[in-house]
mmCIF file of C-alpha atoms in Angstrom:
data_model
loop_
_atom_site.group_PDB
_atom_site.id
_atom_site.type_symbol
_atom_site.label_atom_id
_atom_site.label_comp_id
_atom_site.label_asym_id
_atom_site.label_seq_id
_atom_site.Cartn_x
_atom_site.Cartn_y
_atom_site.Cartn_z
ATOM 1 C CA MET L 1 118.541 165.764 157.479
ATOM 2 C CA GLN L 2 117.001 166.607 160.846
ATOM 3 C CA GLN L 3 113.772 167.725 159.140
ATOM 4 C CA GLN L 4 113.708 164.433 157.214
ATOM 5 C CA GLU L 5 114.061 162.411 160.417
ATOM 6 C CA GLU L 6 111.315 164.476 162.132
ATOM 7 C CA ARG L 7 108.997 163.820 159.185
ATOM 8 C CA PHE L 8 109.459 160.070 159.531
ATOM 9 C CA GLU L 9 108.904 160.238 163.278
ATOM 10 C CA ARG L 10 105.665 162.206 162.858
ATOM 11 C CA SER L 11 104.375 159.632 160.366
ATOM 12 C CA GLY L 12 104.791 156.913 163.002
ATOM 13 C CA THR L 13 107.685 155.167 161.256
ATOM 14 C CA ARG L 14 111.380 155.758 161.438
ATOM 15 C CA GLU L 15 113.557 155.235 158.408
ATOM 16 C CA ARG L 16 115.925 152.313 158.761
ATOM 17 C CA ASN L 17 119.580 152.889 158.089
ATOM 18 C CA LEU L 18 120.726 149.677 156.444
ATOM 19 C CA ALA L 19 124.339 150.839 156.419
ATOM 20 C CA MET L 20 124.385 150.711 160.223
ATOM 21 C CA GLU L 21 123.418 147.046 160.092
ATOM 22 C CA LEU L 22 126.040 146.343 157.433
ATOM 23 C CA VAL L 23 128.760 147.604 159.774
ATOM 24 C CA ARG L 24 128.065 144.660 162.079
ATOM 25 C CA VAL L 25 128.579 142.388 159.061
ATOM 26 C CA THR L 26 131.987 143.828 158.173
ATOM 27 C CA GLU L 27 132.999 143.907 161.840
ATOM 28 C CA ALA L 28 132.229 140.195 162.162
ATOM 29 C CA ALA L 29 134.280 139.364 159.059
ATOM 30 C CA ALA L 30 137.198 141.521 160.218
ATOM 31 C CA LEU L 31 137.239 140.071 163.738
ATOM 32 C CA SER L 32 137.269 136.518 162.408
ATOM 33 C CA ALA L 33 139.743 136.975 159.543
ATOM 34 C CA GLY L 34 142.064 139.153 161.617
ATOM 35 C CA ARG L 35 143.086 136.098 163.640
ATOM 36 C CA TRP L 36 144.931 134.868 160.545
ATOM 37 C CA MET L 37 147.039 137.986 160.037
ATOM 38 C CA GLY L 38 150.567 137.151 158.925
ATOM 39 C CA LYS L 39 150.105 133.374 159.117
ATOM 40 C CA GLY L 40 150.569 132.922 155.362
ATOM 41 C CA ASN L 41 147.342 131.010 154.764
ATOM 42 C CA LYS L 42 145.172 132.849 152.219
ATOM 43 C CA GLU L 43 142.583 130.059 152.137
ATOM 44 C CA MET L 44 141.930 130.252 155.868
ATOM 45 C CA VAL L 45 141.823 134.057 155.703
ATOM 46 C CA ASP L 46 139.034 133.846 153.126
ATOM 47 C CA GLN L 47 137.161 131.035 154.855
ATOM 48 C CA ALA L 48 137.180 132.761 158.247
ATOM 49 C CA ALA L 49 135.888 136.017 156.736
ATOM 50 C CA VAL L 50 133.232 134.361 154.568
ATOM 51 C CA ASP L 51 131.860 132.177 157.350
ATOM 52 C CA ALA L 52 131.537 135.155 159.701
ATOM 53 C CA MET L 53 130.094 137.426 157.022
ATOM 54 C CA ARG L 54 127.505 134.877 155.875
ATOM 55 C CA HIS L 55 126.339 134.305 159.468
ATOM 56 C CA ALA L 56 126.084 138.046 160.129
ATOM 57 C CA LEU L 57 124.242 138.726 156.854
ATOM 58 C CA ASP L 58 121.588 136.179 157.779
ATOM 59 C CA GLY L 59 120.510 138.439 160.649
ATOM 60 C CA VAL L 60 120.142 141.613 158.574
ATOM 61 C CA ASP L 61 116.613 142.839 157.830
ATOM 62 C CA MET L 62 116.723 142.607 154.050
ATOM 63 C CA ASP L 63 115.902 140.348 151.137
ATOM 64 C CA GLY L 64 119.296 140.322 149.491
ATOM 65 C CA VAL L 65 120.811 138.629 146.454
ATOM 66 C CA VAL L 66 124.582 138.584 145.988
ATOM 67 C CA VAL L 67 125.502 140.092 142.595
ATOM 68 C CA ILE L 68 129.163 140.777 143.346
ATOM 69 C CA GLY L 69 130.815 137.809 144.992
ATOM 70 C CA GLU L 70 133.122 134.969 144.059
ATOM 71 C CA GLY L 71 131.490 133.582 140.929
ATOM 72 C CA GLU L 72 129.052 130.711 140.674
ATOM 73 C CA LYS L 73 128.623 128.317 143.579
ATOM 74 C CA ASP L 74 131.278 125.612 143.819
ATOM 75 C CA GLU L 75 133.017 123.663 146.546
ATOM 76 C CA ALA L 76 134.680 126.785 147.952
ATOM 77 C CA PRO L 77 133.167 128.468 151.017
ATOM 78 C CA MET L 78 132.762 131.817 149.235
ATOM 79 C CA LEU L 79 129.647 133.944 149.115
ATOM 80 C CA TYR L 80 128.610 133.206 145.550
ATOM 81 C CA ILE L 81 126.755 135.144 142.888
ATOM 82 C CA GLY L 82 123.029 134.474 143.162
ATOM 83 C CA GLU L 83 123.154 133.503 146.841
ATOM 84 C CA GLN L 84 120.256 134.807 148.915
ATOM 85 C CA VAL L 85 121.265 136.626 152.098
ATOM 86 C CA GLY L 86 119.389 138.422 154.852
ATOM 87 C CA ASN L 87 116.324 137.280 156.761
ATOM 88 C CA GLY L 88 113.923 137.844 153.869
ATOM 89 C CA ALA L 89 112.354 141.055 155.162
ATOM 90 C CA GLU L 90 112.137 144.201 153.067
ATOM 91 C CA PRO L 91 113.902 145.903 151.375
ATOM 92 C CA GLU L 92 114.804 143.859 148.309
ATOM 93 C CA VAL L 93 118.414 144.664 147.495
ATOM 94 C CA ASP L 94 121.427 143.707 145.440
ATOM 95 C CA VAL L 95 124.424 142.876 147.619
ATOM 96 C CA ALA L 96 128.103 143.276 146.749
ATOM 97 C CA VAL L 97 130.636 141.620 149.045
ATOM 98 C CA ASP L 98 134.369 141.333 149.423
ATOM 99 C CA PRO L 99 134.917 139.548 152.736
ATOM 100 C CA VAL L 100 138.610 140.442 152.506
ATOM 101 C CA ASP L 101 139.747 143.127 150.081
ATOM 102 C CA GLY L 102 143.453 142.353 150.246
ATOM 103 C CA THR L 103 143.617 138.652 151.100
ATOM 104 C CA ARG L 104 147.334 138.518 150.318
ATOM 105 C CA LEU L 105 147.956 141.613 152.431
ATOM 106 C CA LEU L 106 146.280 140.019 155.432
ATOM 107 C CA SER L 107 147.976 136.653 155.001
ATOM 108 C CA LEU L 108 151.372 138.381 154.982
ATOM 109 C CA GLY L 109 150.562 140.847 157.758
ATOM 110 C CA LEU L 110 150.747 143.867 155.435
ATOM 111 C CA PRO L 111 148.689 147.081 155.781
ATOM 112 C CA GLY L 112 145.385 147.876 154.089
ATOM 113 C CA ALA L 113 143.159 144.777 154.250
ATOM 114 C CA LEU L 114 139.415 145.521 154.606
ATOM 115 C CA ALA L 115 136.104 143.689 154.917
ATOM 116 C CA VAL L 116 133.577 145.319 152.564
ATOM 117 C CA VAL L 117 129.807 145.128 151.899
ATOM 118 C CA ALA L 118 127.487 147.315 149.822
ATOM 119 C CA THR L 119 123.791 147.222 148.936
ATOM 120 C CA ALA L 120 121.501 148.963 146.450
ATOM 121 C CA GLU L 121 117.936 148.500 145.249
ATOM 122 C CA ARG L 122 117.246 145.168 143.524
ATOM 123 C CA GLY L 123 118.415 145.118 139.914
ATOM 124 C CA THR L 124 120.536 148.277 140.068
ATOM 125 C CA MET L 125 124.082 146.896 140.508
ATOM 126 C CA PHE L 126 126.188 146.052 137.483
ATOM 127 C CA ALA L 127 126.854 142.327 137.166
ATOM 128 C CA ALA L 128 129.896 141.723 134.991
ATOM 129 C CA PRO L 129 129.286 139.263 132.130
ATOM 130 C CA PRO L 130 130.900 135.830 132.522
ATOM 131 C CA GLY L 131 134.585 135.956 131.640
ATOM 132 C CA VAL L 132 135.026 139.615 132.605
ATOM 133 C CA PHE L 133 137.562 139.811 135.403
ATOM 134 C CA TYR L 134 139.318 143.172 135.024
ATOM 135 C CA MET L 135 138.477 146.785 134.279
ATOM 136 C CA GLU L 136 140.521 149.850 133.454
ATOM 137 C CA LYS L 137 139.601 152.568 135.986
ATOM 138 C CA ILE L 138 139.921 156.236 136.830
ATOM 139 C CA ALA L 139 138.383 157.633 140.042
ATOM 140 C CA VAL L 140 138.315 161.148 141.482
ATOM 141 C CA GLY L 141 136.487 163.327 143.997
ATOM 142 C CA PRO L 142 133.484 165.655 143.535
ATOM 143 C CA ALA L 143 135.456 168.683 142.330
ATOM 144 C CA MET L 144 136.932 166.684 139.440
ATOM 145 C CA LYS L 145 133.972 164.478 138.500
ATOM 146 C CA ASN L 146 133.086 166.429 135.357
ATOM 147 C CA VAL L 147 136.590 166.829 133.951
ATOM 148 C CA ILE L 148 137.947 163.275 133.657
ATOM 149 C CA ASP L 149 137.721 161.088 130.556
ATOM 150 C CA ILE L 150 139.053 157.529 130.706
ATOM 151 C CA ASN L 151 139.721 157.679 126.951
ATOM 152 C CA ALA L 152 141.897 160.785 127.240
ATOM 153 C CA PRO L 153 145.693 160.566 127.583
ATOM 154 C CA VAL L 154 147.156 160.463 131.092
ATOM 155 C CA ALA L 155 148.664 163.937 130.680
ATOM 156 C CA VAL L 156 145.308 165.445 129.659
ATOM 157 C CA ASN L 157 143.454 163.972 132.617
ATOM 158 C CA LEU L 158 146.104 165.101 135.087
ATOM 159 C CA ASP L 159 146.100 168.616 133.633
ATOM 160 C CA ARG L 160 142.294 168.815 133.943
ATOM 161 C CA ILE L 161 142.387 167.479 137.505
ATOM 162 C CA ALA L 162 145.058 169.978 138.503
ATOM 163 C CA ARG L 163 143.033 172.858 137.041
ATOM 164 C CA ALA L 164 139.887 171.705 138.857
ATOM 165 C CA ARG L 165 141.905 171.490 142.070
ATOM 166 C CA GLU L 166 143.406 174.934 141.370
ATOM 167 C CA SER L 167 146.822 173.375 141.774
ATOM 168 C CA ARG L 168 149.789 172.280 139.708
ATOM 169 C CA ILE L 169 150.275 168.817 138.252
ATOM 170 C CA ASP L 170 153.276 168.219 140.494
ATOM 171 C CA ASP L 171 150.971 168.781 143.502
ATOM 172 C CA LEU L 172 148.898 165.744 142.512
ATOM 173 C CA THR L 173 149.263 162.206 143.855
ATOM 174 C CA VAL L 174 148.206 159.322 141.602
ATOM 175 C CA VAL L 175 147.612 155.898 143.148
ATOM 176 C CA VAL L 176 148.357 152.914 140.915
ATOM 177 C CA LEU L 177 148.485 149.164 141.494
ATOM 178 C CA ASP L 178 152.089 147.991 141.225
ATOM 179 C CA ARG L 179 151.734 145.670 138.241
ATOM 180 C CA PRO L 180 153.834 145.140 135.067
ATOM 181 C CA ARG L 181 150.814 146.157 132.968
ATOM 182 C CA HIS L 182 151.078 149.685 134.367
ATOM 183 C CA GLN L 183 154.686 150.402 133.403
ATOM 184 C CA ASP L 184 153.742 152.683 130.495
ATOM 185 C CA MET L 185 151.138 154.539 132.568
ATOM 186 C CA ILE L 186 153.645 155.085 135.359
ATOM 187 C CA ARG L 187 156.122 156.443 132.812
ATOM 188 C CA GLN L 188 153.530 158.922 131.520
ATOM 189 C CA VAL L 189 152.633 160.093 135.023
ATOM 190 C CA ARG L 190 156.288 160.672 135.827
ATOM 191 C CA GLU L 191 156.861 162.551 132.578
ATOM 192 C CA VAL L 192 154.258 165.199 133.485
ATOM 193 C CA GLY L 193 155.608 165.490 137.036
ATOM 194 C CA ALA L 194 152.806 164.105 139.208
ATOM 195 C CA ARG L 195 153.639 162.082 142.290
ATOM 196 C CA ILE L 196 152.859 158.351 142.426
ATOM 197 C CA ARG L 197 151.798 156.072 145.243
ATOM 198 C CA LEU L 198 152.199 152.430 144.269
ATOM 199 C CA ILE L 199 150.032 149.886 146.072
ATOM 200 C CA THR L 200 150.365 146.112 145.962
ATOM 201 C CA ASP L 201 146.657 145.269 146.451
ATOM 202 C CA GLY L 202 143.327 146.744 147.509
ATOM 203 C CA ASP L 203 142.154 149.339 145.001
ATOM 204 C CA VAL L 204 138.699 149.663 146.631
ATOM 205 C CA SER L 205 140.301 151.569 149.490
ATOM 206 C CA ALA L 206 142.400 153.612 147.067
ATOM 207 C CA ALA L 207 139.358 154.620 144.990
ATOM 208 C CA ILE L 208 137.523 155.723 148.134
ATOM 209 C CA GLN L 209 140.487 157.808 149.259
ATOM 210 C CA ALA L 210 140.692 159.460 145.831
ATOM 211 C CA ALA L 211 136.991 160.402 146.007
ATOM 212 C CA MET L 212 136.867 161.733 149.572
ATOM 213 C CA GLU L 213 136.812 165.517 149.842
ATOM 214 C CA ASP L 214 138.412 165.551 153.291
ATOM 215 C CA TYR L 215 141.209 163.135 152.384
ATOM 216 C CA ARG L 216 144.116 164.722 150.577
ATOM 217 C CA GLY L 217 146.583 161.829 150.455
ATOM 218 C CA VAL L 218 145.357 160.751 146.995
ATOM 219 C CA ASP L 219 143.929 162.810 144.123
ATOM 220 C CA VAL L 220 143.176 160.156 141.513
ATOM 221 C CA LEU L 221 143.174 156.383 141.071
ATOM 222 C CA MET L 222 144.331 155.138 137.679
ATOM 223 C CA GLY L 223 144.962 151.731 136.165
ATOM 224 C CA VAL L 224 143.529 148.243 135.751
ATOM 225 C CA GLY L 225 142.030 146.307 138.665
ATOM 226 C CA GLY L 226 139.337 143.754 139.421
ATOM 227 C CA ALA L 227 135.841 144.188 137.959
ATOM 228 C CA PRO L 228 134.063 143.295 141.243
ATOM 229 C CA GLU L 229 136.157 145.907 143.057
ATOM 230 C CA ALA L 230 135.010 148.509 140.527
ATOM 231 C CA VAL L 231 131.378 147.997 141.548
ATOM 232 C CA LEU L 232 132.194 148.147 145.267
ATOM 233 C CA ALA L 233 134.168 151.349 144.730
ATOM 234 C CA ALA L 234 131.285 152.784 142.691
ATOM 235 C CA ALA L 235 128.879 152.067 145.570
ATOM 236 C CA ALA L 236 131.064 154.064 147.955
ATOM 237 C CA ILE L 237 131.564 156.868 145.439
ATOM 238 C CA LYS L 238 127.795 156.985 144.862
ATOM 239 C CA CYS L 239 127.488 157.778 148.580
ATOM 240 C CA ILE L 240 130.226 160.406 148.874
ATOM 241 C CA GLY L 241 130.240 162.014 145.454
ATOM 242 C CA GLY L 242 133.003 161.958 142.895
ATOM 243 C CA GLU L 243 133.187 159.788 139.816
ATOM 244 C CA ILE L 244 134.603 156.470 138.670
ATOM 245 C CA GLN L 245 134.862 155.547 135.008
ATOM 246 C CA CYS L 246 135.699 152.023 133.857
ATOM 247 C CA LYS L 247 136.198 149.960 130.697
ATOM 248 C CA ILE L 248 136.333 146.178 130.407
ATOM 249 C CA TRP L 249 139.976 145.116 130.075
ATOM 250 C CA PRO L 250 140.759 141.744 128.431
ATOM 251 C CA ARG L 251 143.898 140.086 129.757
ATOM 252 C CA ASN L 252 145.046 138.796 126.374
ATOM 253 C CA GLU L 253 144.040 138.533 122.722
ATOM 254 C CA GLN L 254 142.234 135.229 123.260
ATOM 255 C CA GLU L 255 140.074 136.786 125.959
ATOM 256 C CA ARG L 256 139.496 139.861 123.797
ATOM 257 C CA ASP L 257 138.327 137.736 120.860
ATOM 258 C CA LYS L 258 136.061 135.657 123.106
ATOM 259 C CA LEU L 259 134.385 138.717 124.623
ATOM 260 C CA LYS L 260 133.879 140.292 121.197
ATOM 261 C CA THR L 261 132.337 137.053 119.920
ATOM 262 C CA GLU L 262 129.902 137.186 122.821
ATOM 263 C CA GLY L 263 128.869 140.691 121.772
ATOM 264 C CA ILE L 264 130.494 142.572 124.659
ATOM 265 C CA ASP L 265 131.368 146.172 123.771
ATOM 266 C CA LEU L 266 134.950 146.668 124.913
ATOM 267 C CA GLU L 267 134.826 150.378 124.120
ATOM 268 C CA ARG L 268 131.877 151.149 126.374
ATOM 269 C CA VAL L 269 132.628 153.461 129.291
ATOM 270 C CA TYR L 270 130.895 152.511 132.532
ATOM 271 C CA ARG L 271 130.400 155.471 134.841
ATOM 272 C CA THR L 272 129.362 155.536 138.493
ATOM 273 C CA ASP L 273 125.657 155.553 137.636
ATOM 274 C CA ASP L 274 126.121 152.644 135.219
ATOM 275 C CA LEU L 275 127.860 150.487 137.817
ATOM 276 C CA VAL L 276 125.368 151.342 140.571
ATOM 277 C CA GLN L 277 122.106 152.798 139.267
ATOM 278 C CA GLY L 278 120.262 152.840 142.577
ATOM 279 C CA THR L 279 119.585 155.933 144.653
ATOM 280 C CA ASP L 280 119.435 154.180 148.036
ATOM 281 C CA VAL L 281 122.958 152.803 148.340
ATOM 282 C CA SER L 282 124.622 151.690 151.565
ATOM 283 C CA PHE L 283 128.308 150.912 152.024
ATOM 284 C CA ALA L 284 130.322 149.629 154.974
ATOM 285 C CA ALA L 285 133.941 148.603 155.492
ATOM 286 C CA THR L 286 135.968 147.559 158.530
ATOM 287 C CA GLY L 287 139.753 147.621 158.725
ATOM 288 C CA ILE L 288 141.468 144.276 159.288
ATOM 289 C CA THR L 289 145.085 145.398 159.049
ATOM 290 C CA SER L 290 145.831 149.086 159.621
ATOM 291 C CA GLY L 291 146.075 151.150 156.449
ATOM 292 C CA GLU L 292 145.611 154.651 155.058
ATOM 293 C CA LEU L 293 141.806 154.526 155.291
ATOM 294 C CA LEU L 294 141.095 152.560 158.482
ATOM 295 C CA ASP L 295 142.890 151.138 161.510
ATOM 296 C CA GLY L 296 143.031 147.370 161.800
ATOM 297 C CA VAL L 297 141.596 145.008 164.420
ATOM 298 C CA GLN L 298 143.225 145.090 167.846
ATOM 299 C CA TYR L 299 142.757 142.075 170.140
ATOM 300 C CA PHE L 300 142.832 142.061 173.944
ATOM 301 C CA GLY L 301 142.053 139.574 176.668
ATOM 302 C CA TRP L 302 138.655 141.182 177.221
ATOM 303 C CA GLY L 303 137.756 141.556 173.545
ATOM 304 C CA ALA L 304 138.770 143.656 170.544
ATOM 305 C CA ARG L 305 138.593 147.097 168.951
ATOM 306 C CA THR L 306 137.555 147.770 165.351
ATOM 307 C CA THR L 307 137.393 150.842 163.145
ATOM 308 C CA SER L 308 134.800 151.059 160.379
ATOM 309 C CA ILE L 309 133.405 153.477 157.835
ATOM 310 C CA MET L 310 129.775 153.547 156.721
ATOM 311 C CA MET L 311 128.130 155.632 154.023
ATOM 312 C CA ARG L 312 124.668 156.335 152.658
ATOM 313 C CA SER L 313 123.758 157.814 149.294
ATOM 314 C CA ARG L 314 120.386 159.216 150.379
ATOM 315 C CA SER L 315 121.924 161.550 152.943
ATOM 316 C CA GLY L 316 125.560 161.648 151.816
ATOM 317 C CA THR L 317 126.505 160.908 155.424
ATOM 318 C CA VAL L 318 129.868 159.310 156.159
ATOM 319 C CA ARG L 319 130.398 157.901 159.641
ATOM 320 C CA TYR L 320 133.565 156.538 161.215
ATOM 321 C CA ILE L 321 132.770 154.008 163.925
ATOM 322 C CA GLN L 322 135.177 152.851 166.607
ATOM 323 C CA ALA L 323 133.793 149.848 168.455
ATOM 324 C CA ARG L 324 134.803 147.851 171.533
ATOM 325 C CA HIS L 325 133.741 144.208 171.349
ATOM 326 C CA LYS L 326 133.642 142.246 174.601
ATOM 327 C CA TRP L 327 133.934 138.481 174.476
ATOM 328 C CA ARG L 328 132.067 138.008 177.746
ATOM 329 C CA LYS L 329 129.800 140.090 179.989
ATOM 330 C CA ASN L 330 128.560 139.042 183.411
ATOM 331 C CA GLY L 331 130.121 135.638 182.854
ATOM 332 C CA ARG L 332 128.263 135.012 179.586
ATOM 333 C CA SER L 333 129.469 135.036 175.988
ATOM 334 C CA VAL L 334 128.383 138.095 174.003
ATOM 335 C CA ASP L 335 127.094 138.021 170.435
ATOM 336 C CA ILE L 336 129.061 140.801 168.717
#
């Protein structure tokens, strides 16, 4: 990495690290949305985060188009699919956003809410077809990336993961969203003896934890979650290694029939490189409420503290950033 940086310096240009700029975007969203923690108003949580994120994105040196957002533009304040963000400078990138991953968590004052942004080269991020809202998922770290198969039974996948980890199945921890649709999966996990961590929301964070080599609280993410969250998780996993596999999951027979009529292959397996094809991927997240991955925003009279994570696929670097944000300096307001 040092040799790479020296090469850029000798050529008279220094490579920009877009992920560093994205951290300011997620910090802004977290600082704004965090004011609504525990106040029970999901709409204001979203609006505060979106407004701050949109303003911060406008100052980033990029020509971005949102491909993972909140659907087509409507009367809501959300960052919408197709929206142009950034100041129009190079590079041209796809942008995936989740201003608050865990809106309900934040509105109730529960742990684990994040502000998340990712970018990749233009045209390389998977855009779910209209009407696709959920995906079945399995995500693991680098040592297990070549052994999982989303079509295999739960017991087979857990046995393969345990062997790759050189451990026993009852050493493993599986993270699953606590939903009625997962009752049979939970039963199968328990039957083979693995441990389970149930989460109420926020499977982007859980997928990242499952993929991180230096995080041993989670070994695998399994179950059905949001399709946009699958792409955001894939962007992070593209940076740190590991693997995520996904399949489109219809919510009912009517949705299944509609998707089949539209020619969507429900048996196709989308892997990390299908969800994010680019090789220059940047990912950033800032904690809003404290969770397993990141600490939440802390407010003080003088300002606030935030904790963020940023990643880059080109170098594989993962940085944790603790920042102090002052509201005023020398009697003047400060632009965070």
